[in-house]
N, CA, C and O atoms as a Tinker XYZ file with bonds, in Angstrom:
   324  protein
     1  N    -40.401000  102.323000  -52.720000    73     2
     2  CA   -41.051000  103.627000  -52.521000    64     1     3
     3  C    -40.316000  104.676000  -53.460000    63     2     4     5
     4  O    -40.985000  105.555000  -54.001000    81     3
     5  N    -39.102000  104.601000  -53.635000    73     3     6
     6  CA   -38.382000  105.480000  -54.406000    64     5     7
     7  C    -38.727000  105.425000  -55.937000    63     6     8     9
     8  O    -38.576000  106.400000  -56.673000    81     7
     9  N    -39.215000  104.178000  -56.368000    73     7    10
    10  CA   -39.708000  103.879000  -57.626000    64     9    11
    11  C    -40.758000  104.923000  -58.191000    63    10    12    13
    12  O    -40.877000  105.265000  -59.367000    81    11
    13  N    -41.441000  105.326000  -57.178000    73    11    14
    14  CA   -42.571000  106.377000  -57.470000    64    13    15
    15  C    -41.881000  107.552000  -58.082000    63    14    16    17
    16  O    -42.488000  108.164000  -58.961000    81    15
    17  N    -40.703000  107.938000  -57.732000    73    15    18
    18  CA   -39.980000  109.150000  -58.178000    64    17    19
    19  C    -39.025000  108.770000  -59.251000    63    18    20    21
    20  O    -39.217000  109.225000  -60.378000    81    19
    21  N    -37.977000  107.954000  -59.015000    73    19    22
    22  CA   -36.922000  107.626000  -59.838000    64    21    23
    23  C    -37.372000  106.844000  -60.980000    63    22    24    25
    24  O    -37.184000  107.163000  -62.154000    81    23
    25  N    -37.984000  105.790000  -60.568000    73    23    26
    26  CA   -38.440000  104.799000  -61.654000    64    25    27
    27  C    -39.296000  105.309000  -62.781000    63    26    28    29
    28  O    -39.207000  104.817000  -63.906000    81    27
    29  N    -40.142000  106.309000  -62.489000    73    27    30
    30  CA   -40.862000  106.957000  -63.513000    64    29    31
    31  C    -40.051000  107.805000  -64.536000    63    30    32    33
    32  O    -40.419000  107.987000  -65.697000    81    31
    33  N    -38.971000  108.281000  -64.017000    73    31    34
    34  CA   -38.021000  108.967000  -64.824000    64    33    35
    35  C    -37.292000  108.203000  -65.970000    63    34    36    37
    36  O    -36.768000  108.795000  -66.914000    81    35
    37  N    -37.292000  106.872000  -65.828000    73    35    38
    38  CA   -36.632000  105.972000  -66.669000    64    37    39
    39  C    -37.379000  105.991000  -68.181000    63    38    40    41
    40  O    -36.712000  105.958000  -69.215000    81    39
    41  N    -38.738000  106.043000  -68.175000    73    39    42
    42  CA   -39.293000  106.273000  -69.350000    64    41    43
    43  C    -39.730000  107.652000  -69.842000    63    42    44    45
    44  O    -40.292000  107.847000  -70.920000    81    43
    45  N    -39.432000  108.542000  -68.988000    73    43    46
    46  CA   -39.778000  110.016000  -69.189000    64    45    47
    47  C    -38.862000  110.671000  -70.328000    63    46    48    49
    48  O    -37.736000  110.233000  -70.563000    81    47
    49  N    -39.391000  111.690000  -70.979000    73    47    50
    50  CA   -38.604000  112.415000  -71.962000    64    49    51
    51  C    -37.824000  113.378000  -71.219000    63    50    52    53
    52  O    -37.029000  114.016000  -71.910000    81    51
    53  N    -37.849000  113.625000  -70.071000    73    51    54
    54  CA   -37.235000  114.693000  -69.311000    64    53    55
    55  C    -35.902000  114.162000  -68.854000    63    54    56    57
    56  O    -35.749000  112.942000  -68.797000    81    55
    57  N    -34.852000  115.043000  -68.500000    73    55    58
    58  CA   -33.587000  114.508000  -68.114000    64    57    59
    59  C    -33.656000  113.627000  -66.909000    63    58    60    61
    60  O    -34.424000  113.909000  -65.990000    81    59
    61  N    -32.838000  112.503000  -66.872000    73    59    62
    62  CA   -32.864000  111.555000  -65.833000    64    61    63
    63  C    -32.419000  112.024000  -64.572000    63    62    64    65
    64  O    -31.560000  112.902000  -64.489000    81    63
    65  N    -33.087000  111.359000  -63.332000    73    63    66
    66  CA   -32.701000  111.771000  -62.065000    64    65    67
    67  C    -31.999000  110.475000  -61.306000    63    66    68    69
    68  O    -32.195000  109.287000  -61.563000    81    67
    69  N    -31.165000  111.015000  -60.343000    73    67    70
    70  CA   -30.357000  109.983000  -59.677000    64    69    71
    71  C    -30.634000  110.100000  -58.208000    63    70    72    73
    72  O    -30.762000  111.245000  -57.776000    81    71
    73  N    -30.745000  109.103000  -57.379000    73    71    74
    74  CA   -31.000000  109.239000  -55.991000    64    73    75
    75  C    -29.702000  109.467000  -55.155000    63    74    76    77
    76  O    -28.717000  108.732000  -55.215000    81    75
    77  N    -29.824000  110.609000  -54.346000    73    75    78
    78  CA   -28.844000  111.056000  -53.440000    64    77    79
    79  C    -28.866000  110.496000  -52.080000    63    78    80    81
    80  O    -27.841000  110.120000  -51.510000    81    79
    81  N    -30.033000  110.444000  -51.570000    73    79    82
    82  CA   -30.352000  109.983000  -50.048000    64    81    83
    83  C    -31.772000  109.500000  -50.189000    63    82    84    85
    84  O    -32.643000  109.985000  -50.912000    81    83
    85  N    -31.872000  108.358000  -49.295000    73    83    86
    86  CA   -33.154000  107.828000  -49.086000    64    85    87
    87  C    -33.215000  107.538000  -47.447000    63    86    88    89
    88  O    -32.388000  106.868000  -46.828000    81    87
    89  N    -34.315000  108.158000  -46.919000    73    87    90
    90  CA   -34.480000  107.930000  -45.355000    64    89    91
    91  C    -35.962000  107.324000  -45.416000    63    90    92    93
    92  O    -36.908000  107.988000  -45.839000    81    91
    93  N    -36.079000  106.062000  -44.978000    73    91    94
    94  CA   -37.199000  105.357000  -44.955000    64    93    95
    95  C    -37.516000  104.901000  -43.623000    63    94    96    97
    96  O    -36.600000  104.363000  -43.002000    81    95
    97  N    -38.746000  105.027000  -43.019000    73    95    98
    98  CA   -39.159000  104.458000  -41.708000    64    97    99
    99  C    -40.339000  103.489000  -42.041000    63    98   100   101
   100  O    -41.380000  103.837000  -42.597000    81    99
   101  N    -40.058000  102.331000  -41.658000    73    99   102
   102  CA   -41.072000  101.262000  -41.830000    64   101   103
   103  C    -41.859000  101.331000  -40.517000    63   102   104   105
   104  O    -41.290000  101.102000  -39.450000    81   103
   105  N    -43.031000  101.612000  -40.574000    73   103   106
   106  CA   -43.904000  101.830000  -39.289000    64   105   107
   107  C    -44.810000  100.850000  -38.860000    63   106   108   109
   108  O    -45.289000  100.851000  -37.726000    81   107
   109  N    -45.101000   99.895000  -39.840000    73   107   110
   110  CA   -45.987000   98.749000  -39.572000    64   109   111
   111  C    -46.019000   97.712000  -40.623000    63   110   112   113
   112  O    -46.026000   97.950000  -41.831000    81   111
   113  N    -46.040000   96.528000  -40.067000    73   111   114
   114  CA   -45.948000   95.368000  -41.152000    64   113   115
   115  C    -47.488000   95.128000  -41.534000    63   114   116   117
   116  O    -48.450000   95.378000  -40.807000    81   115
   117  N    -47.516000   94.598000  -42.809000    73   115   118
   118  CA   -48.762000   94.273000  -43.423000    64   117   119
   119  C    -48.610000   92.832000  -43.822000    63   118   120   121
   120  O    -47.692000   92.522000  -44.581000    81   119
   121  N    -49.398000   91.985000  -43.389000    73   119   122
   122  CA   -49.171000   90.473000  -43.580000    64   121   123
   123  C    -49.894000   90.143000  -44.927000    63   122   124   125
   124  O    -49.466000   89.198000  -45.590000    81   123
   125  N    -50.820000   90.770000  -45.311000    73   123   126
   126  CA   -51.628000   90.555000  -46.568000    64   125   127
   127  C    -52.256000   91.746000  -46.891000    63   126   128   129
   128  O    -52.437000   92.648000  -46.073000    81   127
   129  N    -52.641000   91.786000  -48.208000    73   127   130
   130  CA   -53.527000   92.873000  -48.811000    64   129   131
   131  C    -52.523000   93.652000  -49.705000    63   130   132   133
   132  O    -51.442000   93.202000  -50.085000    81   131
   133  N    -53.063000   94.970000  -50.010000    73   131   134
   134  CA   -52.203000   95.709000  -50.947000    64   133   135
   135  C    -52.069000   97.106000  -50.308000    63   134   136   137
   136  O    -52.837000   97.464000  -49.415000    81   135
   137  N    -51.127000   97.851000  -50.760000    73   135   138
   138  CA   -50.726000   99.187000  -50.353000    64   137   139
   139  C    -50.859000  100.086000  -51.400000    63   138   140   141
   140  O    -50.989000   99.642000  -52.541000    81   139
   141  N    -50.847000  101.453000  -51.165000    73   139   142
   142  CA   -50.767000  102.393000  -52.088000    64   141   143
   143  C    -49.971000  103.637000  -51.661000    63   142   144   145
   144  O    -49.963000  104.056000  -50.504000    81   143
   145  N    -49.343000  104.162000  -52.624000    73   143   146
   146  CA   -48.350000  105.251000  -52.241000    64   145   147
   147  C    -48.709000  106.458000  -52.889000    63   146   148   149
   148  O    -49.266000  106.545000  -53.984000    81   147
   149  N    -48.325000  107.463000  -52.082000    73   147   150
   150  CA   -48.593000  108.914000  -52.593000    64   149   151
   151  C    -47.272000  109.787000  -52.405000    63   150   152   153
   152  O    -46.645000  109.729000  -51.347000    81   151
   153  N    -46.882000  110.569000  -53.426000    73   151   154
   154  CA   -45.675000  111.426000  -53.205000    64   153   155
   155  C    -46.073000  112.749000  -53.234000    63   154   156   157
   156  O    -46.990000  113.141000  -53.955000    81   155
   157  N    -45.315000  113.596000  -52.350000    73   155   158
   158  CA   -45.555000  114.960000  -52.071000    64   157   159
   159  C    -44.187000  115.693000  -52.379000    63   158   160   161
   160  O    -43.200000  115.238000  -51.801000    81   159
   161  N    -44.040000  116.614000  -53.097000    73   159   162
   162  CA   -42.924000  117.586000  -53.272000    64   161   163
   163  C    -42.423000  118.342000  -52.001000    63   162   164   165
   164  O    -43.233000  119.148000  -51.543000    81   163
   165  N    -41.393000  118.240000  -51.441000    73   163   166
   166  CA   -41.050000  119.110000  -50.293000    64   165   167
   167  C    -40.338000  120.274000  -50.845000    63   166   168   169
   168  O    -40.567000  121.403000  -50.411000    81   167
   169  N    -39.533000  120.064000  -51.730000    73   167   170
   170  CA   -38.608000  121.204000  -52.456000    64   169   171
   171  C    -38.318000  120.848000  -53.832000    63   170   172   173
   172  O    -37.703000  119.806000  -54.063000    81   171
   173  N    -38.699000  121.608000  -54.760000    73   171   174
   174  CA   -38.245000  121.262000  -56.236000    64   173   175
   175  C    -37.433000  122.421000  -56.694000    63   174   176   177
   176  O    -37.927000  123.449000  -57.158000    81   175
   177  N    -36.131000  122.196000  -56.535000    73   175   178
   178  CA   -35.050000  123.110000  -57.040000    64   177   179
   179  C    -34.777000  122.894000  -58.373000    63   178   180   181
   180  O    -35.499000  122.144000  -59.030000    81   179
   181  N    -33.687000  123.538000  -58.928000    73   179   182
   182  CA   -33.272000  123.434000  -60.252000    64   181   183
   183  C    -32.710000  122.121000  -60.563000    63   182   184   185
   184  O    -33.044000  121.495000  -61.569000    81   183
   185  N    -31.733000  121.635000  -59.580000    73   183   186
   186  CA   -31.124000  120.352000  -59.648000    64   185   187
   187  C    -31.592000  119.338000  -58.572000    63   186   188   189
   188  O    -31.783000  118.150000  -58.833000    81   187
   189  N    -31.768000  119.894000  -57.325000    73   187   190
   190  CA   -32.183000  118.882000  -56.259000    64   189   191
   191  C    -33.557000  119.076000  -55.996000    63   190   192   193
   192  O    -34.081000  120.181000  -55.858000    81   191
   193  N    -34.222000  117.824000  -55.918000    73   191   194
   194  CA   -35.535000  117.788000  -55.555000    64   193   195
   195  C    -35.710000  116.933000  -54.340000    63   194   196   197
   196  O    -34.988000  115.946000  -54.204000    81   195
   197  N    -36.674000  117.256000  -53.390000    73   195   198
   198  CA   -36.760000  116.386000  -52.170000    64   197   199
   199  C    -38.294000  116.156000  -52.109000    63   198   200   201
   200  O    -39.125000  117.064000  -52.147000    81   199
   201  N    -38.579000  114.774000  -52.004000    73   199   202
   202  CA   -39.828000  114.166000  -51.859000    64   201   203
   203  C    -40.257000  113.537000  -50.710000    63   202   204   205
   204  O    -39.419000  112.922000  -50.051000    81   203
   205  N    -41.501000  113.578000  -50.317000    73   203   206
   206  CA   -41.948000  112.688000  -49.370000    64   205   207
   207  C    -42.926000  111.697000  -49.813000    63   206   208   209
   208  O    -43.902000  111.973000  -50.510000    81   207
   209  N    -42.668000  110.687000  -49.439000    73   207   210
   210  CA   -43.474000  109.361000  -49.914000    64   209   211
   211  C    -44.199000  108.609000  -48.740000    63   210   212   213
   212  O    -43.623000  108.074000  -47.793000    81   211
   213  N    -45.510000  108.652000  -48.945000    73   211   214
   214  CA   -46.262000  107.794000  -47.861000    64   213   215
   215  C    -46.998000  106.629000  -48.522000    63   214   216   217
   216  O    -47.733000  106.768000  -49.500000    81   215
   217  N    -46.721000  105.365000  -47.856000    73   215   218
   218  CA   -47.264000  104.209000  -48.256000    64   217   219
   219  C    -48.267000  103.845000  -47.168000    63   218   220   221
   220  O    -47.930000  103.802000  -45.985000    81   219
   221  N    -49.596000  103.566000  -47.617000    73   219   222
   222  CA   -50.640000  103.207000  -46.680000    64   221   223
   223  C    -51.293000  102.029000  -47.125000    63   222   224   225
   224  O    -51.254000  101.710000  -48.314000    81   223
   225  N    -51.931000  101.309000  -46.210000    73   223   226
   226  CA   -52.768000  100.014000  -46.704000    64   225   227
   227  C    -54.081000  100.587000  -47.532000    63   226   228   229
   228  O    -54.600000  101.679000  -47.301000    81   227
   229  N    -54.444000   99.813000  -48.361000    73   227   230
   230  CA   -55.604000  100.183000  -49.174000    64   229   231
   231  C    -56.817000   99.418000  -48.375000    63   230   232   233
   232  O    -57.083000   98.224000  -48.513000    81   231
   233  N    -57.518000  100.360000  -47.491000    73   231   234
   234  CA   -58.618000   99.947000  -46.860000    64   233   235
   235  C    -59.952000  100.570000  -47.414000    63   234   236   237
   236  O    -60.134000  101.786000  -47.354000    81   235
   237  N    -60.771000   99.812000  -47.891000    73   235   238
   238  CA   -62.021000  100.325000  -48.428000    64   237   239
   239  C    -62.659000  101.345000  -47.578000    63   238   240   241
   240  O    -62.465000  101.338000  -46.363000    81   239
   241  N    -63.444000  102.264000  -48.175000    73   239   242
   242  CA   -64.311000  103.186000  -47.377000    64   241   243
   243  C    -63.729000  104.003000  -46.341000    63   242   244   245
   244  O    -64.455000  104.608000  -45.552000    81   243
   245  N    -62.271000  104.074000  -46.277000    73   243   246
   246  CA   -61.665000  105.008000  -45.374000    64   245   247
   247  C    -60.959000  106.112000  -46.107000    63   246   248   249
   248  O    -60.364000  105.865000  -47.156000    81   247
   249  N    -60.998000  107.245000  -45.627000    73   247   250
   250  CA   -60.224000  108.271000  -46.406000    64   249   251
   251  C    -58.706000  108.040000  -46.243000    63   250   252   253
   252  O    -58.302000  107.323000  -45.328000    81   251
   253  N    -57.928000  108.579000  -47.035000    73   251   254
   254  CA   -56.452000  108.362000  -47.121000    64   253   255
   255  C    -55.722000  108.622000  -45.638000    63   254   256   257
   256  O    -54.913000  107.819000  -45.173000    81   255
   257  N    -56.062000  109.679000  -45.057000    73   255   258
   258  CA   -55.697000  110.099000  -43.820000    64   257   259
   259  C    -55.845000  109.127000  -42.695000    63   258   260   261
   260  O    -55.075000  109.111000  -41.734000    81   259
   261  N    -57.007000  108.199000  -42.866000    73   259   262
   262  CA   -57.295000  107.189000  -41.768000    64   261   263
   263  C    -56.837000  105.791000  -42.074000    63   262   264   265
   264  O    -57.114000  104.891000  -41.281000    81   263
   265  N    -56.180000  105.557000  -43.129000    73   263   266
   266  CA   -55.771000  104.245000  -43.461000    64   265   267
   267  C    -54.499000  103.946000  -42.630000    63   266   268   269
   268  O    -53.829000  104.812000  -42.067000    81   267
   269  N    -54.263000  102.700000  -42.623000    73   267   270
   270  CA   -53.060000  102.221000  -41.670000    64   269   271
   271  C    -51.834000  102.768000  -42.505000    63   270   272   273
   272  O    -51.727000  102.586000  -43.717000    81   271
   273  N    -51.017000  103.384000  -41.811000    73   271   274
   274  CA   -49.689000  103.890000  -42.280000    64   273   275
   275  C    -48.735000  102.922000  -42.261000    63   274   276   277
   276  O    -48.377000  102.467000  -41.175000    81   275
   277  N    -48.191000  102.470000  -43.433000    73   275   278
   278  CA   -47.160000  101.371000  -43.399000    64   277   279
   279  C    -45.564000  101.982000  -43.437000    63   278   280   281
   280  O    -44.651000  101.450000  -42.806000    81   279
   281  N    -45.427000  102.953000  -44.120000    73   279   282
   282  CA   -44.087000  103.457000  -44.439000    64   281   283
   283  C    -44.042000  104.944000  -44.865000    63   282   284   285
   284  O    -44.850000  105.452000  -45.643000    81   283
   285  N    -43.036000  105.569000  -44.288000    73   283   286
   286  CA   -42.870000  107.023000  -44.755000    64   285   287
   287  C    -41.348000  107.123000  -45.300000    63   286   288   289
   288  O    -40.426000  106.584000  -44.687000    81   287
   289  N    -41.179000  107.755000  -46.336000    73   287   290
   290  CA   -39.827000  107.904000  -46.929000    64   289   291
   291  C    -39.744000  109.189000  -47.303000    63   290   292   293
   292  O    -40.704000  109.804000  -47.767000    81   291
   293  N    -38.351000  109.784000  -47.091000    73   291   294
   294  CA   -37.974000  111.073000  -47.671000    64   293   295
   295  C    -36.783000  110.738000  -48.719000    63   294   296   297
   296  O    -35.772000  110.104000  -48.418000    81   295
   297  N    -37.060000  111.246000  -49.942000    73   295   298
   298  CA   -36.168000  110.872000  -51.083000    64   297   299
   299  C    -35.619000  112.351000  -51.579000    63   298   300   301
   300  O    -36.350000  113.292000  -51.888000    81   299
   301  N    -34.182000  112.354000  -51.588000    73   299   302
   302  CA   -33.591000  113.408000  -52.271000    64   301   303
   303  C    -32.862000  112.893000  -53.629000    63   302   304   305
   304  O    -32.102000  111.928000  -53.701000    81   303
   305  N    -33.236000  113.694000  -54.623000    73   303   306
   306  CA   -32.743000  113.278000  -55.929000    64   305   307
   307  C    -31.949000  114.358000  -56.642000    63   306   308   309
   308  O    -32.100000  115.550000  -56.377000    81   307
   309  N    -31.185000  113.952000  -57.460000    73   307   310
   310  CA   -30.338000  115.018000  -58.330000    64   309   311
   311  C    -30.810000  115.050000  -59.722000    63   310   312   313
   312  O    -30.706000  113.990000  -60.338000    81   311
   313  N    -31.305000  116.051000  -60.329000    73   311   314
   314  CA   -31.901000  116.064000  -61.668000    64   313   315
   315  C    -30.602000  116.528000  -62.623000    63   314   316   317
   316  O    -30.002000  117.597000  -62.503000    81   315
   317  N    -30.347000  115.608000  -63.474000    73   315   318
   318  CA   -29.255000  116.118000  -64.573000    64   317   319
   319  C    -29.666000  116.877000  -65.591000    63   318   320   321
   320  O    -30.835000  116.699000  -65.933000    81   319
   321  N    -28.942000  117.801000  -66.267000    73   319   322
   322  CA   -29.394000  118.490000  -67.251000    64   321   323
   323  C    -28.296000  118.473000  -68.302000    63   322   324
   324  O    -28.454000  119.064000  -69.370000    81   323
């Protein structure tokens, strides 16, 4: 889940970021199929960013809010400058 935030910074022209804390809750197992993740900023400070990451099953014909919730992660990163 943290790759959605930190991994994308590896190829970015912006200053790199480093993980400070990861709090992850695995809510449900998924035996087969695919999942999709979304990231939401909680706080975007000058050097500290806090993100919420939701990972849900990809179930066709269902809106995001009604899909099976697989994982929720809160990620705190340090942005170097």
